[in-house]
mmCIF file of C-alpha atoms in Angstrom:
data_model
loop_
_atom_site.group_PDB
_atom_site.id
_atom_site.type_symbol
_atom_site.label_atom_id
_atom_site.label_comp_id
_atom_site.label_asym_id
_atom_site.label_seq_id
_atom_site.Cartn_x
_atom_site.Cartn_y
_atom_site.Cartn_z
ATOM 1 C CA ALA A 1 48.782 -44.993 62.656
ATOM 2 C CA GLU A 2 45.575 -43.425 64.008
ATOM 3 C CA MET A 3 46.750 -44.009 67.580
ATOM 4 C CA GLN A 4 50.144 -42.440 66.866
ATOM 5 C CA ARG A 5 48.445 -39.320 65.512
ATOM 6 C CA LEU A 6 46.296 -39.055 68.644
ATOM 7 C CA THR A 7 49.346 -39.112 70.919
ATOM 8 C CA LYS A 8 50.933 -36.252 68.954
ATOM 9 C CA TYR A 9 48.026 -33.795 69.272
ATOM 10 C CA PRO A 10 48.632 -32.771 72.932
ATOM 11 C CA LEU A 11 52.344 -32.269 72.217
ATOM 12 C CA LEU A 12 51.575 -30.217 69.107
ATOM 13 C CA LEU A 13 49.166 -28.003 71.037
ATOM 14 C CA GLU A 14 51.703 -27.537 73.846
ATOM 15 C CA ASN A 15 54.313 -26.378 71.318
ATOM 16 C CA ILE A 16 51.866 -23.860 69.866
ATOM 17 C CA MET A 17 51.045 -22.640 73.399
ATOM 18 C CA LYS A 18 54.713 -21.760 73.967
ATOM 19 C CA TYR A 19 54.425 -19.100 71.287
ATOM 20 C CA THR A 20 50.995 -17.802 72.351
ATOM 21 C CA PRO A 21 50.566 -15.008 74.971
ATOM 22 C CA GLY A 22 49.790 -16.605 78.327
ATOM 23 C CA HIS A 23 46.639 -14.653 79.226
ATOM 24 C CA SER A 24 45.132 -14.466 75.752
ATOM 25 C CA THR A 25 41.865 -16.039 74.607
ATOM 26 C CA GLU A 26 43.850 -18.151 72.111
ATOM 27 C CA HIS A 27 46.004 -19.579 74.918
ATOM 28 C CA ARG A 28 42.917 -20.562 76.960
ATOM 29 C CA LYS A 29 41.390 -22.255 73.909
ATOM 30 C CA LEU A 30 44.619 -24.129 73.220
ATOM 31 C CA LEU A 31 44.779 -25.206 76.871
ATOM 32 C CA LEU A 32 41.193 -26.490 76.744
ATOM 33 C CA SER A 33 41.879 -28.314 73.474
ATOM 34 C CA ARG A 34 45.004 -29.944 74.902
ATOM 35 C CA ASP A 35 43.152 -31.143 77.998
ATOM 36 C CA ARG A 36 40.318 -32.491 75.835
ATOM 37 C CA CYS A 37 42.815 -34.341 73.644
ATOM 38 C CA ARG A 38 44.357 -35.909 76.739
ATOM 39 C CA GLU A 39 40.919 -37.060 77.934
ATOM 40 C CA ILE A 40 40.167 -38.623 74.538
ATOM 41 C CA LEU A 41 43.566 -40.311 74.489
ATOM 42 C CA ARG A 42 42.999 -41.709 77.994
ATOM 43 C CA TYR A 43 39.581 -43.019 76.966
ATOM 44 C CA VAL A 44 40.980 -44.634 73.794
ATOM 45 C CA ASN A 45 43.836 -46.245 75.734
ATOM 46 C CA GLU A 46 41.383 -47.703 78.266
ATOM 47 C CA ALA A 47 39.072 -48.963 75.493
ATOM 48 C CA VAL A 48 41.993 -50.634 73.691
ATOM 49 C CA LYS A 49 43.178 -52.259 76.931
ATOM 50 C CA GLU A 50 39.640 -53.496 77.729
ATOM 51 C CA ALA A 51 39.346 -55.034 74.242
ATOM 52 C CA GLU A 52 42.751 -56.720 74.555
ATOM 53 C CA ASN A 53 41.832 -58.076 77.994
ATOM 54 C CA ARG A 54 38.538 -59.480 76.677
ATOM 55 C CA GLN A 55 40.445 -61.234 73.925
ATOM 56 C CA ARG A 56 42.950 -62.605 76.446
ATOM 57 C CA LEU A 57 40.127 -63.932 78.659
ATOM 58 C CA GLU A 58 38.522 -65.643 75.658
ATOM 59 C CA ASP A 59 41.840 -67.370 74.997
ATOM 60 C CA TYR A 60 42.186 -68.429 78.657
ATOM 61 C CA GLN A 61 38.611 -69.782 78.621
ATOM 62 C CA LYS A 62 39.246 -71.853 75.470
ATOM 63 C CA ARG A 63 42.334 -73.402 77.052
ATOM 64 C CA LEU A 64 40.868 -73.825 80.553
ATOM 65 C CA ASP A 65 40.966 -77.435 81.781
ATOM 66 C CA THR A 66 38.791 -78.232 84.798
ATOM 67 C CA THR A 67 39.207 -82.035 84.712
ATOM 68 C CA PRO A 68 41.592 -82.025 87.750
ATOM 69 C CA LEU A 69 38.638 -80.741 89.801
ATOM 70 C CA ASP A 70 36.604 -83.925 89.286
ATOM 71 C CA ARG A 71 38.150 -85.635 92.299
ATOM 72 C CA ILE A 72 36.848 -83.032 94.795
ATOM 73 C CA GLY A 73 33.083 -83.425 94.196
ATOM 74 C CA GLY A 74 30.382 -81.516 96.072
ATOM 75 C CA PRO A 75 28.721 -78.158 95.308
ATOM 76 C CA LEU A 76 32.092 -76.411 94.977
ATOM 77 C CA LEU A 77 32.873 -78.588 91.963
ATOM 78 C CA MET A 78 29.806 -77.354 90.099
ATOM 79 C CA GLU A 79 30.607 -73.719 90.896
ATOM 80 C CA LEU A 80 34.174 -74.020 89.598
ATOM 81 C CA LYS A 81 33.159 -76.088 86.569
ATOM 82 C CA GLN A 82 30.779 -73.308 85.554
ATOM 83 C CA LEU A 83 33.451 -70.594 85.791
ATOM 84 C CA ASP A 84 33.256 -68.433 82.657
ATOM 85 C CA LEU A 85 36.203 -66.052 82.451
ATOM 86 C CA THR A 86 34.688 -64.217 79.479
ATOM 87 C CA THR A 87 31.951 -62.759 81.703
ATOM 88 C CA LYS A 88 34.578 -61.071 83.900
ATOM 89 C CA ARG A 89 36.698 -57.931 83.613
ATOM 90 C CA MET A 90 40.436 -58.535 83.899
ATOM 91 C CA ILE A 91 42.531 -56.059 85.883
ATOM 92 C CA HIS A 92 45.948 -57.728 85.700
ATOM 93 C CA GLU A 93 47.665 -60.974 84.716
ATOM 94 C CA GLY A 94 51.116 -62.452 84.987
ATOM 95 C CA PRO A 95 53.346 -65.330 86.101
ATOM 96 C CA LEU A 96 53.989 -65.985 89.799
ATOM 97 C CA THR A 97 55.389 -68.881 91.803
ATOM 98 C CA TRP A 98 53.082 -70.606 94.276
ATOM 99 C CA GLN A 99 55.063 -71.671 97.353
ATOM 100 C CA ILE A 100 52.856 -74.459 98.680
ATOM 101 C CA SER A 101 55.435 -75.714 101.190
ATOM 102 C CA LYS A 102 59.176 -75.461 101.824
ATOM 103 C CA ASP A 103 59.747 -78.303 99.384
ATOM 104 C CA LYS A 104 57.015 -77.655 96.823
ATOM 105 C CA THR A 105 56.663 -74.729 94.432
ATOM 106 C CA ILE A 106 54.574 -74.403 91.263
ATOM 107 C CA ASP A 107 54.858 -71.899 88.437
ATOM 108 C CA ILE A 108 51.404 -70.442 87.800
ATOM 109 C CA GLN A 109 49.675 -67.853 85.651
ATOM 110 C CA VAL A 110 47.585 -65.560 87.843
ATOM 111 C CA LEU A 111 44.518 -63.628 86.700
ATOM 112 C CA LEU A 112 43.235 -60.745 88.793
ATOM 113 C CA LEU A 113 39.598 -60.234 87.820
ATOM 114 C CA GLU A 114 37.083 -57.717 89.166
ATOM 115 C CA ASP A 115 35.849 -60.183 91.816
ATOM 116 C CA LEU A 116 38.194 -63.182 91.685
ATOM 117 C CA LEU A 117 41.850 -64.183 91.841
ATOM 118 C CA VAL A 118 42.424 -67.221 89.606
ATOM 119 C CA LEU A 119 45.538 -69.424 89.899
ATOM 120 C CA LEU A 120 46.154 -71.366 86.690
ATOM 121 C CA GLN A 121 48.727 -74.095 86.227
ATOM 122 C CA LYS A 122 50.060 -74.239 82.650
ATOM 123 C CA GLN A 123 50.458 -77.663 81.095
ATOM 124 C CA ASP A 124 51.291 -77.836 77.392
ATOM 125 C CA ASP A 125 48.716 -75.553 75.740
ATOM 126 C CA ARG A 126 46.174 -75.872 78.562
ATOM 127 C CA TYR A 127 45.574 -74.001 81.821
ATOM 128 C CA LEU A 128 44.609 -76.302 84.684
ATOM 129 C CA LEU A 129 42.298 -75.408 87.562
ATOM 130 C CA LYS A 130 43.695 -77.622 90.284
ATOM 131 C CA PHE A 131 43.472 -77.911 94.072
ATOM 132 C CA HIS A 132 46.743 -78.446 95.953
ATOM 133 C CA ILE A 133 47.085 -80.093 99.344
ATOM 134 C CA LYS A 134 48.898 -78.199 102.084
ATOM 135 C CA ALA A 135 49.789 -79.613 105.513
ATOM 136 C CA VAL A 136 48.711 -77.142 108.199
ATOM 137 C CA THR A 137 49.783 -79.360 111.092
ATOM 138 C CA ALA A 138 50.924 -82.973 111.371
ATOM 139 C CA ASN A 139 47.275 -84.073 111.440
ATOM 140 C CA VAL A 140 45.509 -81.333 109.462
ATOM 141 C CA LYS A 141 45.664 -80.838 105.704
ATOM 142 C CA GLN A 142 43.953 -78.249 103.524
ATOM 143 C CA ALA A 143 42.911 -78.391 99.881
ATOM 144 C CA LEU A 144 43.817 -74.960 98.526
ATOM 145 C CA ASN A 145 41.223 -73.573 96.123
ATOM 146 C CA PRO A 146 42.663 -72.145 92.852
ATOM 147 C CA VAL A 147 39.808 -69.616 92.595
ATOM 148 C CA LEU A 148 39.586 -67.033 95.382
ATOM 149 C CA LYS A 149 36.833 -64.470 95.956
ATOM 150 C CA LEU A 150 38.305 -61.010 96.487
ATOM 151 C CA LYS A 151 35.651 -60.058 99.047
ATOM 152 C CA SER A 152 37.004 -62.803 101.358
ATOM 153 C CA MET A 153 40.695 -62.022 100.835
ATOM 154 C CA LEU A 154 43.465 -60.244 102.713
ATOM 155 C CA VAL A 155 46.917 -59.441 101.309
ATOM 156 C CA ARG A 156 50.051 -59.120 103.403
ATOM 157 C CA ASP A 157 53.774 -58.734 102.738
ATOM 158 C CA VAL A 158 56.138 -61.573 103.621
ATOM 159 C CA ALA A 159 58.700 -60.100 106.030
ATOM 160 C CA THR A 160 61.443 -62.535 105.007
ATOM 161 C CA ASP A 161 61.061 -62.130 101.219
ATOM 162 C CA LYS A 162 60.596 -58.803 99.434
ATOM 163 C CA ARG A 163 59.304 -60.590 96.340
ATOM 164 C CA ALA A 164 56.560 -62.532 98.141
ATOM 165 C CA LEU A 165 52.976 -61.985 99.245
ATOM 166 C CA PHE A 166 50.677 -63.812 101.621
ATOM 167 C CA ILE A 167 47.138 -64.189 100.286
ATOM 168 C CA ILE A 168 44.717 -65.091 103.087
ATOM 169 C CA ASN A 169 41.434 -66.648 102.033
ATOM 170 C CA ALA A 170 39.009 -66.152 104.932
ATOM 171 C CA GLU A 171 35.963 -67.690 103.232
ATOM 172 C CA GLY A 172 35.868 -71.066 105.015
ATOM 173 C CA GLU A 173 35.911 -72.107 108.669
ATOM 174 C CA LEU A 174 39.715 -72.385 108.605
ATOM 175 C CA PRO A 175 41.549 -69.569 106.766
ATOM 176 C CA GLN A 176 43.735 -70.671 103.873
ATOM 177 C CA ILE A 177 47.136 -69.023 103.434
ATOM 178 C CA TYR A 178 48.805 -68.827 100.027
ATOM 179 C CA GLN A 179 52.369 -67.630 99.490
ATOM 180 C CA LEU A 180 52.899 -66.198 96.007
ATOM 181 C CA VAL A 181 56.330 -65.070 94.807
ATOM 182 C CA ALA A 182 57.014 -62.594 92.002
ATOM 183 C CA GLY A 183 60.147 -62.356 89.867
ATOM 184 C CA THR A 184 61.163 -59.006 91.382
ATOM 185 C CA SER A 185 60.157 -56.821 94.335
ATOM 186 C CA LEU A 186 58.812 -54.259 91.837
ATOM 187 C CA GLU A 187 56.459 -56.856 90.334
ATOM 188 C CA LYS A 188 55.356 -57.851 93.831
ATOM 189 C CA ASN A 189 54.601 -54.237 94.711
ATOM 190 C CA THR A 190 52.521 -53.865 91.535
ATOM 191 C CA TRP A 191 50.516 -56.982 92.398
ATOM 192 C CA LYS A 192 49.966 -55.839 95.987
ATOM 193 C CA GLU A 193 48.791 -52.389 94.961
ATOM 194 C CA LEU A 194 46.375 -53.762 92.356
ATOM 195 C CA LEU A 195 45.110 -56.463 94.735
ATOM 196 C CA ASP A 196 44.532 -53.987 97.577
ATOM 197 C CA THR A 197 42.516 -51.712 95.276
ATOM 198 C CA ALA A 198 40.504 -54.570 93.760
ATOM 199 C CA ILE A 199 39.724 -56.025 97.211
ATOM 200 C CA LYS A 200 38.488 -52.627 98.413
ATOM 201 C CA HIS A 201 36.138 -52.355 95.450
ATOM 202 C CA ALA A 202 34.919 -55.960 95.785
ATOM 203 C CA SER A 203 34.351 -55.847 99.547
ATOM 204 C CA GLY A 204 33.296 -52.244 100.100
ATOM 205 C CA ASN A 205 36.461 -51.567 102.173
ATOM 206 C CA LYS A 206 35.438 -54.335 104.552
ATOM 207 C CA HIS A 207 38.787 -56.127 104.680
ATOM 208 C CA SER A 208 41.176 -53.318 103.813
ATOM 209 C CA GLU A 209 43.203 -51.143 106.100
#
C-alpha cells in the first residue's frame, strides 16, 4: 500500500502542473517536487530489488550442493567449495540451456553476480555446482568450470542462432568456450547487455569493445 501511494505522487503532481501557469513560482516548485518524488521512488525500487536479491541468494546458498566437485581435487576445489553467494550482489538470474556439444544440452539456472557468472544445475530441490567435460579435439578434452570470473570473460553472439551466446573464459592456458541458449532472442539480448556492462565494471573495460 505504501509503495502504491509513492507511485501516485509524481502523477498527482503532474496533473496539478497542467492547471498551473507554466512560468510561475508554483509551477517550478511542483516540478522540483515531482522530480524529487521520482528520485525517491527510484531509490525505493532499487532498495526493494536489492533486498529481494539478497533473499534469493540466501536461498540459493542453502540449496547449493558442491559434492559433484569432489572428484576434481586441487586448489580449485577449495576455492569453489568456499563459494558464498550471500557475500555477493546479484545483477540478474534466469534459466538458460547449456549446449555442451551437438548431442548434449543441460537446463541450468544462471546467476550473474557483480564479479562472477555461476551455472547451476537443478536437481530436485538442490542446485549442483558441477564440471562438464567437453571434447575440444579428438585427443583434447576440457573440464568446463561452472563458476566464471567476469574479469576473464568475453561475450559474443552466435551467428547461427539468435537466441544463443558464446561465453569465452580466458582465465586458463586454453580458453574455454560455453554456448548458452535463451528461450527467446529478447531474453538473449537482455543477458548480453547485462553481461557486457558487468564485465566492463569487473575488468575496468579491459575485455570490452
